[in-house]
Amino acid sequence: MQLYKIRNGYNLDTDAVVHFTRKILSDGLRKPGSQLYYLDFLATCIKAPIVSHGYGGFLCMGILDQFHKPTLSEVQAYDILKLCVHEIHRRFIYSLQDFQVKVVCKSGTHELPTITKI
């Protein structure tokens, strides 16, 4: 938003920031291909093939790094997610019982079976 202020000479209020951000995101939907970025609270921004967030994400990065391939099928990706969830259940003292899995693809969204604690 600082760049916007420098370029245009004025600040945006909260409503304007929301609409500005929405427009940028929706413009990205019209470009071919997909992109994934990691963005944290310190404004660290990294383009990456895989990302995970939070304490559970630290436990999953090794699994994702080992098994990720750009050509994974949905079933293979779901199996990797199951490995991640089981690792979180095994090593993280405070873990959720169930993990919902939702897929976003070019034809829309759908849910996969919930991954539960064994």
mmCIF file with all atom_site columns, C-alpha atoms in Angstrom:
data_model
loop_
_atom_site.group_PDB
_atom_site.id
_atom_site.type_symbol
_atom_site.label_atom_id
_atom_site.label_alt_id
_atom_site.label_comp_id
_atom_site.label_asym_id
_atom_site.label_entity_id
_atom_site.label_seq_id
_atom_site.pdbx_PDB_ins_code
_atom_site.Cartn_x
_atom_site.Cartn_y
_atom_site.Cartn_z
_atom_site.occupancy
_atom_site.B_iso_or_equiv
_atom_site.pdbx_formal_charge
_atom_site.auth_seq_id
_atom_site.auth_comp_id
_atom_site.auth_asym_id
_atom_site.auth_atom_id
_atom_site.pdbx_PDB_model_num
ATOM 1   C CA . MET A 1 1   ? 0.000   0.000   0.000   1.00 0.00 ? 1   MET A CA 1
ATOM 2   C CA . GLN A 1 2   ? 3.017   2.247   0.491   1.00 0.00 ? 2   GLN A CA 1
ATOM 3   C CA . LEU A 1 3   ? 3.867   1.808   -3.196  1.00 0.00 ? 3   LEU A CA 1
ATOM 4   C CA . TYR A 1 4   ? 0.300   2.810   -4.097  1.00 0.00 ? 4   TYR A CA 1
ATOM 5   C CA . LYS A 1 5   ? 0.636   5.914   -1.900  1.00 0.00 ? 5   LYS A CA 1
ATOM 6   C CA . ILE A 1 6   ? 3.970   6.856   -3.488  1.00 0.00 ? 6   ILE A CA 1
ATOM 7   C CA . ARG A 1 7   ? 2.657   6.381   -7.032  1.00 0.00 ? 7   ARG A CA 1
ATOM 8   C CA . ASN A 1 8   ? -0.705  8.093   -6.537  1.00 0.00 ? 8   ASN A CA 1
ATOM 9   C CA . GLY A 1 9   ? -0.037  10.576  -3.743  1.00 0.00 ? 9   GLY A CA 1
ATOM 10  C CA . TYR A 1 10  ? -2.733  9.440   -1.300  1.00 0.00 ? 10  TYR A CA 1
ATOM 11  C CA . ASN A 1 11  ? -3.578  6.646   1.149   1.00 0.00 ? 11  ASN A CA 1
ATOM 12  C CA . LEU A 1 12  ? -6.416  4.185   0.687   1.00 0.00 ? 12  LEU A CA 1
ATOM 13  C CA . ASP A 1 13  ? -8.980  3.568   3.415   1.00 0.00 ? 13  ASP A CA 1
ATOM 14  C CA . THR A 1 14  ? -9.842  0.024   4.516   1.00 0.00 ? 14  THR A CA 1
ATOM 15  C CA . ASP A 1 15  ? -12.691 -0.425  2.013   1.00 0.00 ? 15  ASP A CA 1
ATOM 16  C CA . ALA A 1 16  ? -10.508 0.738   -0.853  1.00 0.00 ? 16  ALA A CA 1
ATOM 17  C CA . VAL A 1 17  ? -7.672  -1.598  0.198   1.00 0.00 ? 17  VAL A CA 1
ATOM 18  C CA . VAL A 1 18  ? -10.083 -4.546  0.189   1.00 0.00 ? 18  VAL A CA 1
ATOM 19  C CA . HIS A 1 19  ? -11.321 -3.752  -3.325  1.00 0.00 ? 19  HIS A CA 1
ATOM 20  C CA . PHE A 1 20  ? -7.801  -3.025  -4.594  1.00 0.00 ? 20  PHE A CA 1
ATOM 21  C CA . THR A 1 21  ? -6.548  -6.380  -3.242  1.00 0.00 ? 21  THR A CA 1
ATOM 22  C CA . ARG A 1 22  ? -9.571  -8.224  -4.654  1.00 0.00 ? 22  ARG A CA 1
ATOM 23  C CA . LYS A 1 23  ? -8.925  -6.742  -8.103  1.00 0.00 ? 23  LYS A CA 1
ATOM 24  C CA . ILE A 1 24  ? -5.271  -7.780  -8.039  1.00 0.00 ? 24  ILE A CA 1
ATOM 25  C CA . LEU A 1 25  ? -6.236  -11.327 -7.012  1.00 0.00 ? 25  LEU A CA 1
ATOM 26  C CA . SER A 1 26  ? -8.979  -11.611 -9.628  1.00 0.00 ? 26  SER A CA 1
ATOM 27  C CA . ASP A 1 27  ? -6.640  -10.323 -12.351 1.00 0.00 ? 27  ASP A CA 1
ATOM 28  C CA . GLY A 1 28  ? -4.282  -13.164 -11.439 1.00 0.00 ? 28  GLY A CA 1
ATOM 29  C CA . LEU A 1 29  ? -7.060  -15.661 -12.145 1.00 0.00 ? 29  LEU A CA 1
ATOM 30  C CA . ARG A 1 30  ? -7.161  -14.542 -15.760 1.00 0.00 ? 30  ARG A CA 1
ATOM 31  C CA . LYS A 1 31  ? -3.515  -15.377 -16.405 1.00 0.00 ? 31  LYS A CA 1
ATOM 32  C CA . PRO A 1 32  ? -2.591  -18.865 -17.646 1.00 0.00 ? 32  PRO A CA 1
ATOM 33  C CA . GLY A 1 33  ? -0.770  -21.230 -15.314 1.00 0.00 ? 33  GLY A CA 1
ATOM 34  C CA . SER A 1 34  ? -0.652  -21.341 -11.565 1.00 0.00 ? 34  SER A CA 1
ATOM 35  C CA . GLN A 1 35  ? 1.615   -19.745 -9.005  1.00 0.00 ? 35  GLN A CA 1
ATOM 36  C CA . LEU A 1 36  ? 2.137   -20.362 -5.310  1.00 0.00 ? 36  LEU A CA 1
ATOM 37  C CA . TYR A 1 37  ? 3.699   -17.915 -2.870  1.00 0.00 ? 37  TYR A CA 1
ATOM 38  C CA . TYR A 1 38  ? 4.591   -18.077 0.803   1.00 0.00 ? 38  TYR A CA 1
ATOM 39  C CA . LEU A 1 39  ? 3.761   -14.832 2.598   1.00 0.00 ? 39  LEU A CA 1
ATOM 40  C CA . ASP A 1 40  ? 4.150   -14.408 6.357   1.00 0.00 ? 40  ASP A CA 1
ATOM 41  C CA . PHE A 1 41  ? 3.402   -11.723 8.929   1.00 0.00 ? 41  PHE A CA 1
ATOM 42  C CA . LEU A 1 42  ? 6.803   -10.118 8.386   1.00 0.00 ? 42  LEU A CA 1
ATOM 43  C CA . ALA A 1 43  ? 5.998   -9.645  4.667   1.00 0.00 ? 43  ALA A CA 1
ATOM 44  C CA . THR A 1 44  ? 8.426   -12.354 3.602   1.00 0.00 ? 44  THR A CA 1
ATOM 45  C CA . CYS A 1 45  ? 7.318   -13.334 0.110   1.00 0.00 ? 45  CYS A CA 1
ATOM 46  C CA . ILE A 1 46  ? 8.756   -16.349 -1.698  1.00 0.00 ? 46  ILE A CA 1
ATOM 47  C CA . LYS A 1 47  ? 7.545   -18.076 -4.855  1.00 0.00 ? 47  LYS A CA 1
ATOM 48  C CA . ALA A 1 48  ? 7.735   -21.814 -4.184  1.00 0.00 ? 48  ALA A CA 1
ATOM 49  C CA . PRO A 1 49  ? 6.424   -25.132 -5.537  1.00 0.00 ? 49  PRO A CA 1
ATOM 50  C CA . ILE A 1 50  ? 5.268   -26.192 -2.022  1.00 0.00 ? 50  ILE A CA 1
ATOM 51  C CA . VAL A 1 51  ? 4.512   -24.290 1.171   1.00 0.00 ? 51  VAL A CA 1
ATOM 52  C CA . SER A 1 52  ? 3.227   -25.057 4.654   1.00 0.00 ? 52  SER A CA 1
ATOM 53  C CA . HIS A 1 53  ? 2.370   -22.738 7.513   1.00 0.00 ? 53  HIS A CA 1
ATOM 54  C CA . GLY A 1 54  ? 2.552   -22.806 11.279  1.00 0.00 ? 54  GLY A CA 1
ATOM 55  C CA . TYR A 1 55  ? 4.099   -25.279 13.676  1.00 0.00 ? 55  TYR A CA 1
ATOM 56  C CA . GLY A 1 56  ? 2.494   -28.219 11.879  1.00 0.00 ? 56  GLY A CA 1
ATOM 57  C CA . GLY A 1 57  ? 3.977   -26.895 8.660   1.00 0.00 ? 57  GLY A CA 1
ATOM 58  C CA . PHE A 1 58  ? 7.479   -27.225 10.103  1.00 0.00 ? 58  PHE A CA 1
ATOM 59  C CA . LEU A 1 59  ? 6.779   -30.915 10.688  1.00 0.00 ? 59  LEU A CA 1
ATOM 60  C CA . CYS A 1 60  ? 5.452   -31.409 7.155   1.00 0.00 ? 60  CYS A CA 1
ATOM 61  C CA . MET A 1 61  ? 8.105   -29.648 5.069   1.00 0.00 ? 61  MET A CA 1
ATOM 62  C CA . GLY A 1 62  ? 10.413  -32.676 4.989   1.00 0.00 ? 62  GLY A CA 1
ATOM 63  C CA . ILE A 1 63  ? 7.582   -34.905 3.768   1.00 0.00 ? 63  ILE A CA 1
ATOM 64  C CA . LEU A 1 64  ? 6.477   -32.385 1.157   1.00 0.00 ? 64  LEU A CA 1
ATOM 65  C CA . ASP A 1 65  ? 10.053  -31.839 0.003   1.00 0.00 ? 65  ASP A CA 1
ATOM 66  C CA . GLN A 1 66  ? 10.651  -35.571 -0.351  1.00 0.00 ? 66  GLN A CA 1
ATOM 67  C CA . PHE A 1 67  ? 7.435   -36.549 -2.141  1.00 0.00 ? 67  PHE A CA 1
ATOM 68  C CA . HIS A 1 68  ? 6.407   -33.482 -4.155  1.00 0.00 ? 68  HIS A CA 1
ATOM 69  C CA . LYS A 1 69  ? 6.452   -33.741 -7.949  1.00 0.00 ? 69  LYS A CA 1
ATOM 70  C CA . PRO A 1 70  ? 4.794   -31.300 -10.362 1.00 0.00 ? 70  PRO A CA 1
ATOM 71  C CA . THR A 1 71  ? 2.972   -34.218 -12.002 1.00 0.00 ? 71  THR A CA 1
ATOM 72  C CA . LEU A 1 72  ? 1.205   -35.584 -8.899  1.00 0.00 ? 72  LEU A CA 1
ATOM 73  C CA . SER A 1 73  ? -2.314  -36.845 -9.353  1.00 0.00 ? 73  SER A CA 1
ATOM 74  C CA . GLU A 1 74  ? -5.020  -35.801 -6.908  1.00 0.00 ? 74  GLU A CA 1
ATOM 75  C CA . VAL A 1 75  ? -4.905  -39.255 -5.277  1.00 0.00 ? 75  VAL A CA 1
ATOM 76  C CA . GLN A 1 76  ? -1.115  -39.083 -4.842  1.00 0.00 ? 76  GLN A CA 1
ATOM 77  C CA . ALA A 1 77  ? -1.346  -35.568 -3.383  1.00 0.00 ? 77  ALA A CA 1
ATOM 78  C CA . TYR A 1 78  ? -4.048  -36.734 -0.957  1.00 0.00 ? 78  TYR A CA 1
ATOM 79  C CA . ASP A 1 79  ? -1.828  -39.622 0.169   1.00 0.00 ? 79  ASP A CA 1
ATOM 80  C CA . ILE A 1 80  ? 1.002   -37.152 0.858   1.00 0.00 ? 80  ILE A CA 1
ATOM 81  C CA . LEU A 1 81  ? -1.398  -34.984 2.861   1.00 0.00 ? 81  LEU A CA 1
ATOM 82  C CA . LYS A 1 82  ? -2.321  -38.055 4.905   1.00 0.00 ? 82  LYS A CA 1
ATOM 83  C CA . LEU A 1 83  ? 1.378   -38.574 5.686   1.00 0.00 ? 83  LEU A CA 1
ATOM 84  C CA . CYS A 1 84  ? 1.610   -34.947 6.814   1.00 0.00 ? 84  CYS A CA 1
ATOM 85  C CA . VAL A 1 85  ? -1.464  -35.202 9.043   1.00 0.00 ? 85  VAL A CA 1
ATOM 86  C CA . HIS A 1 86  ? -0.226  -38.427 10.631  1.00 0.00 ? 86  HIS A CA 1
ATOM 87  C CA . GLU A 1 87  ? 3.145   -36.761 11.304  1.00 0.00 ? 87  GLU A CA 1
ATOM 88  C CA . ILE A 1 88  ? 1.380   -33.848 12.985  1.00 0.00 ? 88  ILE A CA 1
ATOM 89  C CA . HIS A 1 89  ? -0.695  -36.251 15.091  1.00 0.00 ? 89  HIS A CA 1
ATOM 90  C CA . ARG A 1 90  ? 2.440   -38.161 16.084  1.00 0.00 ? 90  ARG A CA 1
ATOM 91  C CA . ARG A 1 91  ? 4.732   -35.239 16.932  1.00 0.00 ? 91  ARG A CA 1
ATOM 92  C CA . PHE A 1 92  ? 2.615   -32.205 17.769  1.00 0.00 ? 92  PHE A CA 1
ATOM 93  C CA . ILE A 1 93  ? 1.281   -32.052 21.303  1.00 0.00 ? 93  ILE A CA 1
ATOM 94  C CA . TYR A 1 94  ? -1.770  -30.008 20.337  1.00 0.00 ? 94  TYR A CA 1
ATOM 95  C CA . SER A 1 95  ? -3.257  -31.398 17.150  1.00 0.00 ? 95  SER A CA 1
ATOM 96  C CA . LEU A 1 96  ? -6.729  -31.454 15.697  1.00 0.00 ? 96  LEU A CA 1
ATOM 97  C CA . GLN A 1 97  ? -8.556  -34.757 15.437  1.00 0.00 ? 97  GLN A CA 1
ATOM 98  C CA . ASP A 1 98  ? -9.839  -34.206 11.901  1.00 0.00 ? 98  ASP A CA 1
ATOM 99  C CA . PHE A 1 99  ? -8.469  -32.351 8.885   1.00 0.00 ? 99  PHE A CA 1
ATOM 100 C CA . GLN A 1 100 ? -10.804 -31.308 6.087   1.00 0.00 ? 100 GLN A CA 1
ATOM 101 C CA . VAL A 1 101 ? -9.313  -31.395 2.601   1.00 0.00 ? 101 VAL A CA 1
ATOM 102 C CA . LYS A 1 102 ? -10.645 -29.092 -0.106  1.00 0.00 ? 102 LYS A CA 1
ATOM 103 C CA . VAL A 1 103 ? -9.375  -29.031 -3.673  1.00 0.00 ? 103 VAL A CA 1
ATOM 104 C CA . VAL A 1 104 ? -9.338  -25.895 -5.807  1.00 0.00 ? 104 VAL A CA 1
ATOM 105 C CA . CYS A 1 105 ? -8.889  -26.548 -9.526  1.00 0.00 ? 105 CYS A CA 1
ATOM 106 C CA . LYS A 1 106 ? -9.811  -24.952 -12.841 1.00 0.00 ? 106 LYS A CA 1
ATOM 107 C CA . SER A 1 107 ? -13.217 -26.673 -12.828 1.00 0.00 ? 107 SER A CA 1
ATOM 108 C CA . GLY A 1 108 ? -14.124 -25.377 -9.356  1.00 0.00 ? 108 GLY A CA 1
ATOM 109 C CA . THR A 1 109 ? -13.800 -26.740 -5.836  1.00 0.00 ? 109 THR A CA 1
ATOM 110 C CA . HIS A 1 110 ? -14.661 -30.019 -4.143  1.00 0.00 ? 110 HIS A CA 1
ATOM 111 C CA . GLU A 1 111 ? -14.031 -31.825 -0.873  1.00 0.00 ? 111 GLU A CA 1
ATOM 112 C CA . LEU A 1 112 ? -12.026 -34.986 -0.371  1.00 0.00 ? 112 LEU A CA 1
ATOM 113 C CA . PRO A 1 113 ? -12.603 -37.356 2.560   1.00 0.00 ? 113 PRO A CA 1
ATOM 114 C CA . THR A 1 114 ? -11.661 -35.968 5.961   1.00 0.00 ? 114 THR A CA 1
ATOM 115 C CA . ILE A 1 115 ? -8.309  -37.194 7.301   1.00 0.00 ? 115 ILE A CA 1
ATOM 116 C CA . THR A 1 116 ? -8.841  -38.422 10.861  1.00 0.00 ? 116 THR A CA 1
ATOM 117 C CA . LYS A 1 117 ? -6.541  -39.413 13.685  1.00 0.00 ? 117 LYS A CA 1
ATOM 118 C CA . ILE A 1 118 ? -5.703  -43.116 13.726  1.00 0.00 ? 118 ILE A CA 1
#
